[in-house]
XYZ file of C-alpha atoms in Angstrom:
270
model
C -63.535 -50.283 -66.257
C -63.333 -51.818 -62.752
C -65.756 -55.047 -61.839
C -68.336 -54.882 -59.344
C -69.683 -57.827 -57.337
C -72.821 -59.072 -59.135
C -75.127 -58.225 -56.347
C -74.518 -54.793 -57.290
C -75.044 -55.158 -61.283
C -78.645 -56.213 -60.805
C -81.499 -53.836 -61.481
C -82.996 -51.478 -59.194
C -85.856 -53.586 -58.209
C -83.698 -56.544 -57.210
C -81.340 -54.204 -55.581
C -83.702 -53.090 -53.193
C -85.209 -56.661 -52.401
C -81.651 -57.321 -51.261
C -81.803 -54.595 -48.571
C -79.693 -52.347 -50.527
C -81.046 -48.853 -51.596
C -81.046 -47.622 -55.014
C -78.369 -45.401 -56.415
C -80.447 -42.083 -55.809
C -81.807 -43.117 -52.434
C -78.279 -44.088 -51.114
C -76.696 -40.809 -52.416
C -78.991 -38.544 -50.493
C -77.696 -40.317 -47.010
C -74.192 -40.409 -48.473
C -71.538 -38.319 -46.052
C -67.876 -38.414 -44.981
C -67.451 -36.308 -41.569
C -64.256 -34.358 -41.181
C -62.438 -35.142 -44.718
C -58.685 -33.644 -43.320
C -58.875 -36.329 -40.414
C -59.963 -39.316 -42.817
C -57.188 -38.307 -45.127
C -54.614 -37.936 -42.558
C -55.617 -41.377 -41.053
C -55.556 -43.086 -44.306
C -52.207 -42.102 -44.536
C -51.117 -43.133 -41.217
C -53.122 -46.599 -41.902
C -50.658 -47.181 -44.646
C -47.401 -45.864 -43.157
C -47.987 -48.375 -40.145
C -46.954 -51.569 -42.461
C -43.413 -50.345 -42.922
C -42.813 -50.320 -39.056
C -43.468 -53.854 -38.835
C -45.337 -53.045 -35.506
C -49.131 -54.335 -34.701
C -49.994 -50.852 -33.534
C -48.301 -47.391 -32.882
C -49.204 -44.545 -30.522
C -48.169 -41.307 -31.895
C -49.097 -38.451 -29.527
C -52.782 -39.159 -29.303
C -53.431 -41.437 -32.216
C -53.491 -44.777 -31.843
C -52.779 -46.705 -35.453
C -53.404 -50.408 -36.045
C -51.856 -52.242 -39.043
C -53.773 -54.765 -41.182
C -52.961 -58.466 -41.574
C -49.468 -59.134 -42.250
C -48.295 -62.449 -40.474
C -49.288 -66.357 -40.544
C -50.816 -65.795 -36.761
C -52.755 -62.962 -37.584
C -54.140 -64.787 -40.254
C -55.181 -67.488 -38.017
C -56.838 -64.902 -35.597
C -58.819 -63.848 -38.253
C -60.439 -67.337 -39.194
C -61.263 -67.432 -35.363
C -64.819 -65.860 -36.728
C -67.305 -67.239 -33.809
C -68.423 -64.153 -31.336
C -67.058 -64.143 -27.714
C -68.909 -62.240 -24.873
C -66.621 -59.006 -23.945
C -65.137 -59.405 -20.284
C -67.401 -62.405 -19.634
C -70.730 -60.813 -20.737
C -69.845 -57.578 -18.129
C -69.754 -55.092 -20.784
C -73.263 -54.215 -21.800
C -75.367 -51.661 -23.473
C -77.550 -49.003 -21.746
C -80.479 -51.762 -22.566
C -78.348 -54.456 -20.697
C -77.414 -56.327 -23.941
C -74.168 -58.309 -23.840
C -71.766 -57.148 -26.186
C -69.861 -59.654 -28.353
C -66.846 -59.646 -30.624
C -65.081 -61.369 -33.063
C -63.542 -63.866 -31.274
C -59.907 -63.913 -32.975
C -59.797 -60.065 -32.743
C -61.035 -60.221 -28.902
C -57.988 -62.520 -28.023
C -55.479 -60.282 -30.086
C -56.919 -57.065 -28.335
C -56.378 -58.712 -24.853
C -52.356 -58.940 -25.368
C -52.334 -55.191 -26.562
C -54.935 -53.726 -24.093
C -52.264 -54.279 -21.007
C -51.705 -52.091 -18.313
C -48.900 -50.015 -20.060
C -51.071 -49.333 -22.872
C -53.910 -48.238 -20.338
C -51.607 -46.023 -18.308
C -50.745 -44.099 -21.866
C -54.482 -43.944 -22.381
C -55.002 -42.764 -18.877
C -52.387 -39.929 -19.347
C -54.183 -38.484 -22.703
C -57.778 -38.840 -20.907
C -56.385 -36.968 -17.728
C -54.976 -34.180 -19.865
C -58.430 -33.854 -21.894
C -56.553 -34.720 -25.238
C -58.837 -35.930 -28.074
C -58.049 -39.766 -28.991
C -57.710 -40.496 -32.463
C -57.898 -44.171 -33.674
C -57.212 -45.607 -37.080
C -56.611 -49.014 -38.870
C -56.875 -51.030 -42.038
C -59.030 -54.228 -42.290
C -57.937 -56.420 -39.485
C -56.277 -53.180 -37.676
C -59.817 -51.661 -38.203
C -61.562 -54.400 -36.035
C -58.786 -54.011 -33.566
C -59.216 -50.118 -33.546
C -63.001 -50.540 -33.052
C -62.705 -52.832 -30.328
C -60.075 -50.822 -28.624
C -62.247 -47.597 -28.930
C -65.219 -49.355 -27.143
C -62.819 -50.682 -24.261
C -61.352 -47.133 -23.958
C -64.873 -45.855 -23.352
C -65.572 -48.586 -20.805
C -62.785 -47.776 -18.866
C -62.330 -44.071 -19.294
C -66.212 -42.717 -19.516
C -64.318 -39.090 -19.346
C -62.537 -39.725 -22.787
C -62.496 -37.018 -25.424
C -62.887 -38.369 -29.052
C -61.044 -36.819 -32.093
C -61.359 -38.743 -35.328
C -62.086 -42.564 -35.516
C -62.125 -44.021 -38.778
C -61.290 -47.575 -40.100
C -60.830 -48.668 -43.683
C -61.616 -51.771 -45.559
C -63.093 -53.186 -42.468
C -65.374 -56.325 -42.134
C -68.094 -56.459 -39.528
C -66.654 -57.795 -36.256
C -69.276 -57.464 -33.367
C -72.858 -58.129 -32.895
C -75.464 -55.332 -33.004
C -75.015 -54.720 -29.685
C -71.293 -53.815 -30.012
C -72.473 -51.234 -32.841
C -75.057 -49.964 -30.813
C -72.842 -49.168 -27.736
C -70.405 -47.565 -30.016
C -73.405 -45.022 -30.983
C -74.583 -44.675 -27.266
C -71.084 -43.843 -26.311
C -70.717 -41.118 -28.735
C -67.918 -42.715 -30.343
C -67.556 -40.750 -33.689
C -66.548 -44.146 -35.784
C -66.921 -44.479 -39.507
C -65.955 -47.314 -41.708
C -64.822 -46.526 -44.863
C -63.929 -48.735 -48.057
C -64.211 -49.523 -51.809
C -67.740 -50.701 -53.083
C -66.270 -53.307 -55.107
C -64.145 -54.875 -52.146
C -66.095 -58.164 -50.911
C -63.997 -58.099 -47.725
C -65.434 -54.813 -46.532
C -68.941 -56.282 -46.996
C -68.168 -59.933 -45.360
C -70.682 -60.448 -42.712
C -71.666 -63.906 -40.863
C -74.776 -64.712 -38.957
C -75.544 -62.938 -36.044
C -72.850 -59.919 -36.566
C -74.205 -56.455 -36.815
C -73.738 -53.275 -38.537
C -72.577 -49.592 -38.047
C -75.077 -46.788 -39.654
C -71.850 -44.831 -40.649
C -70.485 -47.307 -43.016
C -69.257 -45.554 -46.458
C -68.843 -47.455 -49.756
C -66.791 -45.608 -52.640
C -67.024 -46.376 -55.995
C -64.529 -45.635 -58.852
C -66.841 -44.551 -61.807
C -65.353 -44.941 -65.532
C -65.139 -40.859 -65.734
C -62.635 -40.823 -63.219
C -65.280 -39.463 -60.499
C -65.714 -41.138 -57.034
C -69.238 -41.622 -56.036
C -69.752 -41.878 -52.372
C -72.531 -44.379 -50.903
C -73.877 -44.837 -47.616
C -76.272 -48.131 -47.467
C -76.836 -51.281 -45.650
C -74.662 -54.177 -46.543
C -75.787 -57.422 -48.163
C -78.239 -59.440 -45.548
C -77.017 -62.392 -43.631
C -78.648 -64.859 -46.068
C -77.427 -63.485 -49.065
C -73.814 -64.806 -48.077
C -74.483 -68.045 -49.932
C -71.929 -70.193 -51.704
C -71.725 -67.803 -54.602
C -71.325 -64.849 -52.590
C -68.411 -66.581 -50.722
C -66.761 -67.220 -54.030
C -67.156 -63.951 -54.626
C -65.273 -63.019 -51.668
C -62.316 -65.418 -52.083
C -61.767 -63.554 -55.681
C -61.747 -60.214 -53.823
C -59.318 -61.410 -51.303
C -56.847 -62.175 -54.397
C -57.728 -58.795 -55.902
C -55.616 -57.272 -53.108
C -55.913 -53.718 -55.042
C -59.607 -53.388 -54.118
C -58.883 -54.111 -50.503
C -55.678 -51.941 -50.120
C -55.219 -48.814 -48.278
C -53.469 -47.374 -51.327
C -56.584 -47.891 -53.249
C -58.823 -46.392 -50.844
C -56.862 -43.383 -50.525
C -56.846 -42.844 -54.391
C -60.680 -42.783 -53.992
C -60.978 -40.459 -51.203
C -58.513 -38.092 -53.099
C -60.705 -38.124 -56.011
C -63.924 -37.526 -54.016
C -62.539 -34.609 -51.983
C -61.437 -33.028 -55.133
C -64.773 -33.267 -56.702
C -67.110 -33.371 -53.534
C -68.842 -30.532 -54.451
C -69.935 -31.541 -57.702
C -73.583 -32.483 -58.209
C -73.927 -36.150 -59.253
């Protein structure tokens, strides 16, 4: 049997107090859209690790890999928030959009004239753009999707799925993603603490989906809010460190396994 962080082992009443709906309430809201696209993108997010590249563009699909170097780790720990384009990127209500400082710095090296010229060709052809990534790659993909929507308002979207991706922006960032019609889904394992990681002032996306491996071999799907900011105390941070050491739960291969089981039995009544 797998272990679940203590926050999920509490009784129904305590779970609700922490802002996490009970199992039954969460199950009523659960949903994964475009199963085939999700499976394909999980495999793409897995395969890119073998290329040694930070990202790849294959046709109309952009894939970002997770952390794989010391430099990337250093970028990951720059967790403060930074205004996009000096505060010029905003929601419809005028709120300034902020993103993870280290990821935003990394994106600026990727989102160069050559990259944008490739995007322009896809937009001009009317081809739907697909974006995916695992962990750090999911943060990169999220921000790239937002910048594309800013620079190419007529863009058409295909599948936009990120796996095992922690929070990486303020609420305005996620509100803008919804306003602009970016069909973003975050998908990860319920017992992957990295997937829950959230520092103060960071927001969340509605379509954050948790896959739980049950003892009977079934995968249960939940869509529920993450831990509140004030729940990230020392004990939870310790659990996060333990989760990072347990690479299996955070790996894209583990998520692929849960997705495969969930899809094969998704019609089963829970």
